[in-house]
Amino acid sequence: MSYLQAGIITILCILIAPLLDGIMRKWRARIHSRMGPPIHQTYLDLLKLFGKEDISRSILAVLYIACVASATFILALQGDLLSFVYLLTASSVCLVLYSLSMGNPFGVVGGGREVMMFVIVEPVMAAAFLSCAIKAGSFNISHLITWGNVYGVQISSLFAILAMFLAMQAQMGKLPFDLAEAETELIGGVLLEASGPTLALFKWGLVLRQLLIAYLIAFVFIPWPGATGASLFIFTAIKTFIILFLATTVEALFPRLRIDQALGFYARVLIAASFMAIAFSTLGV
Amino acid sequence: MAITIEQQVLEKFKDKTENVKSLPGRLFIDLPREYVKEATRIMFEELKARYTISVGTDARPLHGNFEVLHFFAFDKDNFRVALRFKVPPDDPKIDSITPIIPGANWAEREVRDFIGVEPVGHPDPRRLVLPDDWPEGVYPLRKEVPYNYQPPPTTGCEFKFKEPPPGATALPIGPFFPVLEEPIQFRLFIEGENVVGADHRGFYVHRGIEKLAESQLTYNQIPFIAERICGICGFTHSVCYCQTVEAAAGIEIPLPAKYIRTYCLEMERVHSHLLWLGLACHILGFDTLFMQFWRIREPIMWMAERVTGNRKNYGMNLVGGTRRNIPEEIREELLRVIDQTEAETLELCKTLLNDSAFIARTKEVGILTPEEVRLTGALGPTARASGVDIDVRRDHPYQAYPYLNFEVIVLDGCDVLSRALVRVYETIESLKMMRQILKELPEGPTMVKIEEELPPYREYMSATESPRGEDFHYIMLGENNRPYRWKVRAPSYMNIPSVFWMFKPGTTIADAPITIGSVDPCISCTERFEIIDRSTGESQFLSQKEMYEISRKGGRR
């Protein structure tokens, strides 16, 4: 895929992420038996925040959204898997550094939780990647996709998809794993001190990240053999949308877990799904 | 024949008794104040009475002394005892009973704040109710202090919070917190995620309702202000006030009025429990069930409006009965709402209790043992979830409860989950009671006319079971058509201090909000804020002095 096309897809993702968030808010509201805000509400929220004063300005907010946007670009470009993972992790690091630099006790606790979560969730995701990479014999995303299209779904890829789906809620920062923010415990935790444009950038980055994770699963882990060009784009968009829908439904159906329970859950996922995926892929099935 | 509890009590104190006033089911004993610790010990440890509350009264116009009353209840025998100690104004001191009954901690500090009787030997003699800038030596419930007294502005006084243990950080839960939007501050001391201690400061917006009632209002105005003590379970205060006055003055109200009061009380309990179940889900981040619980609660709010004219603050009570009857033609409709709410509650609670994550978050969290319930005096669902079988509706029957069939729900899990379950089952029991009342509601007038003035200086105490526990009122009738002393003890007054006992080792920050929430704390809104300089972007905290000045400027009209 050319740089131009990847660039266009990235910009499209950045612009459309708040809309998708708005649709998901509406969907969640329907599950709650509420009317919910109009679907363009997230744009209004961001616009309002950009117009407000910033009392805790930090370059980390810009870095955060830049990291997520670059990761989107690499995925759209079907580039190097390792830089993708690196950028995604770097965005989490930005968030943690921001919360720690503010010195608010709630933020510090939230930052600590974010670190604990990505220490355990990152390997779950990395193992899923690794199992695909072992089979394709490459760390290039385009090779992974081609391999998936040619050989279809195997046992190891089923485990990899399972691991990705289980890691999804935490990667998106959604319930039952929104521990770093945990509004009813930590009053917003990592983002507690953020306001105005800084908060807007973080929020925008977060909705983009949610879209990115869904896009990743749809694009890499659920192959659609035979689709190319425009049809590939349309199929990926539909799959992405369905995955976001799923994530929102799960979010509405679970209460928040405690950090020890969340870590325990992912420790089990790591053993049951991620390691199995790697084991099967080394066996070549 | 077995010796009654009254004889037992009198026997215990026969050498010391100065004066005895015996009323049906009630006993007032005057004892010398030197004897307070021994008497309390006998009541609490030998006779196993449940500590209810302490009240201070400025009785100098009557006999020249302050009075401190300690109230106890014998729940198995439907019997209440008040120990009265006279404290001379030139030496306003009395031995503290908090070392024997930890649950008396707040009550004794309140007596000191309001009447000025010092509890000698109190383990935590900080201010409780009065604001930090209130001048020393002015005690608002003394009769010479006018109800609208405003102290001159002062600065430089601050509440002294306890220091966190070494290595721990203080984390303020409140006074403005997403799931505890009430003017109370729980200060958690944390190490990492673990809670290692806690402190508390509340009463930021004490409204002085007792003082108003004693100095400005009349008997029939108070039911309305009593209802405004709480925004959720206000009606129980109104009923409790009315029944206490009626009992003190010897007024018997018509049976239909009793049924209607009971109906409204149970309606209030259903709405309150559903509200709590919703909030508990919200605290755990379970917003779907939060919304659903509030959705099924809405018909009950509609019902309240249909029956009383208001969704909240029913305004049904006057001394002598209720102002309205439940019209015949709407009863069918009400029964339908009861059926619908019952079905929906059962269905929703089934969903809730089948949720493994909900169970994991609440089971064995916030443990309060039966012995701790006794020591702290915790009440209502908080006590019943710890296996302590007390319920005013059955133990000290009032209004129409003697004629109703209901079960008292007692569980022994001692944790947050049990407290939730008690509320679920109680909601169902309440709906059954409401149905029975609608079917059996007798015909007739709902009000008795009171022609004569209520006899002054008679006293009485009684209680109702509010959704959160026993709501206790003590009244001494007075002259000028208003009470001489009216004391309200809401259940949260006993339940909130019990929260500190629930922070056992191993409690984490994530458990803290639901543990605090599990006693359904009912408080009533305000505190500090920060000012930012727009031009420099520097932030600056207001000193107390500056904040007072701004508030005063804003308060002036």
PDB file of C-alpha atoms in Angstrom, chain A residues 16-43 45 168-169 172 174 206-212 214-215 236-253, chain B residues 287-288:
ATOM      1  CA  ILE A  16     -14.026   9.417  12.144  1.00  0.00           C
ATOM      2  CA  ALA A  17     -12.999   8.058  15.578  1.00  0.00           C
ATOM      3  CA  PRO A  18     -15.140  10.556  17.543  1.00  0.00           C
ATOM      4  CA  LEU A  19     -18.139   9.711  15.357  1.00  0.00           C
ATOM      5  CA  LEU A  20     -17.736   6.004  16.032  1.00  0.00           C
ATOM      6  CA  ASP A  21     -17.416   6.819  19.730  1.00  0.00           C
ATOM      7  CA  GLY A  22     -20.669   8.758  19.474  1.00  0.00           C
ATOM      8  CA  ILE A  23     -22.409   5.792  17.869  1.00  0.00           C
ATOM      9  CA  MET A  24     -21.070   3.512  20.610  1.00  0.00           C
ATOM     10  CA  ARG A  25     -22.297   5.897  23.289  1.00  0.00           C
ATOM     11  CA  LYS A  26     -25.716   5.785  21.713  1.00  0.00           C
ATOM     12  CA  TRP A  27     -25.599   2.005  21.637  1.00  0.00           C
ATOM     13  CA  ARG A  28     -24.538   1.827  25.277  1.00  0.00           C
ATOM     14  CA  ALA A  29     -27.319   4.208  26.197  1.00  0.00           C
ATOM     15  CA  ARG A  30     -29.824   1.927  24.483  1.00  0.00           C
ATOM     16  CA  ILE A  31     -28.595  -1.004  26.575  1.00  0.00           C
ATOM     17  CA  HIS A  32     -28.994   1.227  29.652  1.00  0.00           C
ATOM     18  CA  SER A  33     -32.567   2.118  28.554  1.00  0.00           C
ATOM     19  CA  ARG A  34     -31.491   5.716  28.120  1.00  0.00           C
ATOM     20  CA  MET A  35     -31.961   8.076  25.188  1.00  0.00           C
ATOM     21  CA  GLY A  36     -28.262   8.846  25.055  1.00  0.00           C
ATOM     22  CA  PRO A  37     -26.563  11.840  23.491  1.00  0.00           C
ATOM     23  CA  PRO A  38     -26.714  12.555  19.744  1.00  0.00           C
ATOM     24  CA  ILE A  39     -24.072  10.628  17.778  1.00  0.00           C
ATOM     25  CA  HIS A  40     -22.014  13.760  17.088  1.00  0.00           C
ATOM     26  CA  GLN A  41     -21.744  14.481  20.807  1.00  0.00           C
ATOM     27  CA  THR A  42     -18.069  13.470  21.032  1.00  0.00           C
ATOM     28  CA  TYR A  43     -17.157  16.161  18.466  1.00  0.00           C
ATOM     29  CA  ASP A  45     -17.214  17.532  23.686  1.00  0.00           C
ATOM     30  CA  MET A 168      -9.161  -5.933  23.592  1.00  0.00           C
ATOM     31  CA  GLN A 169     -11.178  -4.531  26.527  1.00  0.00           C
ATOM     32  CA  MET A 172      -9.289  -0.037  24.722  1.00  0.00           C
ATOM     33  CA  LYS A 174     -13.027  -0.195  28.631  1.00  0.00           C
ATOM     34  CA  LEU A 206      -8.228   7.307  23.460  1.00  0.00           C
ATOM     35  CA  VAL A 207     -11.133   7.011  20.987  1.00  0.00           C
ATOM     36  CA  LEU A 208      -8.595   6.684  18.153  1.00  0.00           C
ATOM     37  CA  ARG A 209      -6.837   3.960  20.080  1.00  0.00           C
ATOM     38  CA  GLN A 210     -10.131   2.103  20.521  1.00  0.00           C
ATOM     39  CA  LEU A 211     -10.707   2.318  16.780  1.00  0.00           C
ATOM     40  CA  LEU A 212      -7.120   1.224  16.134  1.00  0.00           C
ATOM     41  CA  ALA A 214     -10.654  -2.884  16.511  1.00  0.00           C
ATOM     42  CA  TYR A 215      -9.047  -2.120  13.124  1.00  0.00           C
ATOM     43  CA  THR A 236     -12.322  -4.113   6.957  1.00  0.00           C
ATOM     44  CA  ALA A 237     -14.543  -1.168   7.832  1.00  0.00           C
ATOM     45  CA  ILE A 238     -17.524  -3.448   8.466  1.00  0.00           C
ATOM     46  CA  LYS A 239     -15.481  -5.864  10.567  1.00  0.00           C
ATOM     47  CA  THR A 240     -14.007  -2.986  12.560  1.00  0.00           C
ATOM     48  CA  PHE A 241     -17.453  -1.610  13.258  1.00  0.00           C
ATOM     49  CA  ILE A 242     -18.764  -4.974  14.438  1.00  0.00           C
ATOM     50  CA  ILE A 243     -15.806  -5.406  16.786  1.00  0.00           C
ATOM     51  CA  LEU A 244     -16.350  -1.962  18.298  1.00  0.00           C
ATOM     52  CA  PHE A 245     -19.974  -2.895  18.796  1.00  0.00           C
ATOM     53  CA  LEU A 246     -18.945  -6.043  20.575  1.00  0.00           C
ATOM     54  CA  ALA A 247     -16.514  -4.217  22.841  1.00  0.00           C
ATOM     55  CA  THR A 248     -19.197  -1.705  23.810  1.00  0.00           C
ATOM     56  CA  THR A 249     -21.684  -4.458  24.568  1.00  0.00           C
ATOM     57  CA  VAL A 250     -19.184  -6.230  26.802  1.00  0.00           C
ATOM     58  CA  GLU A 251     -18.473  -2.917  28.504  1.00  0.00           C
ATOM     59  CA  ALA A 252     -22.120  -2.487  29.355  1.00  0.00           C
ATOM     60  CA  LEU A 253     -22.515  -5.982  30.749  1.00  0.00           C
TER      61      LEU A 253
ATOM     62  CA  ASP B 287     -23.954   1.291  34.849  1.00  0.00           C
ATOM     63  CA  THR B 288     -26.390  -0.883  32.941  1.00  0.00           C
TER      64      THR B 288
END
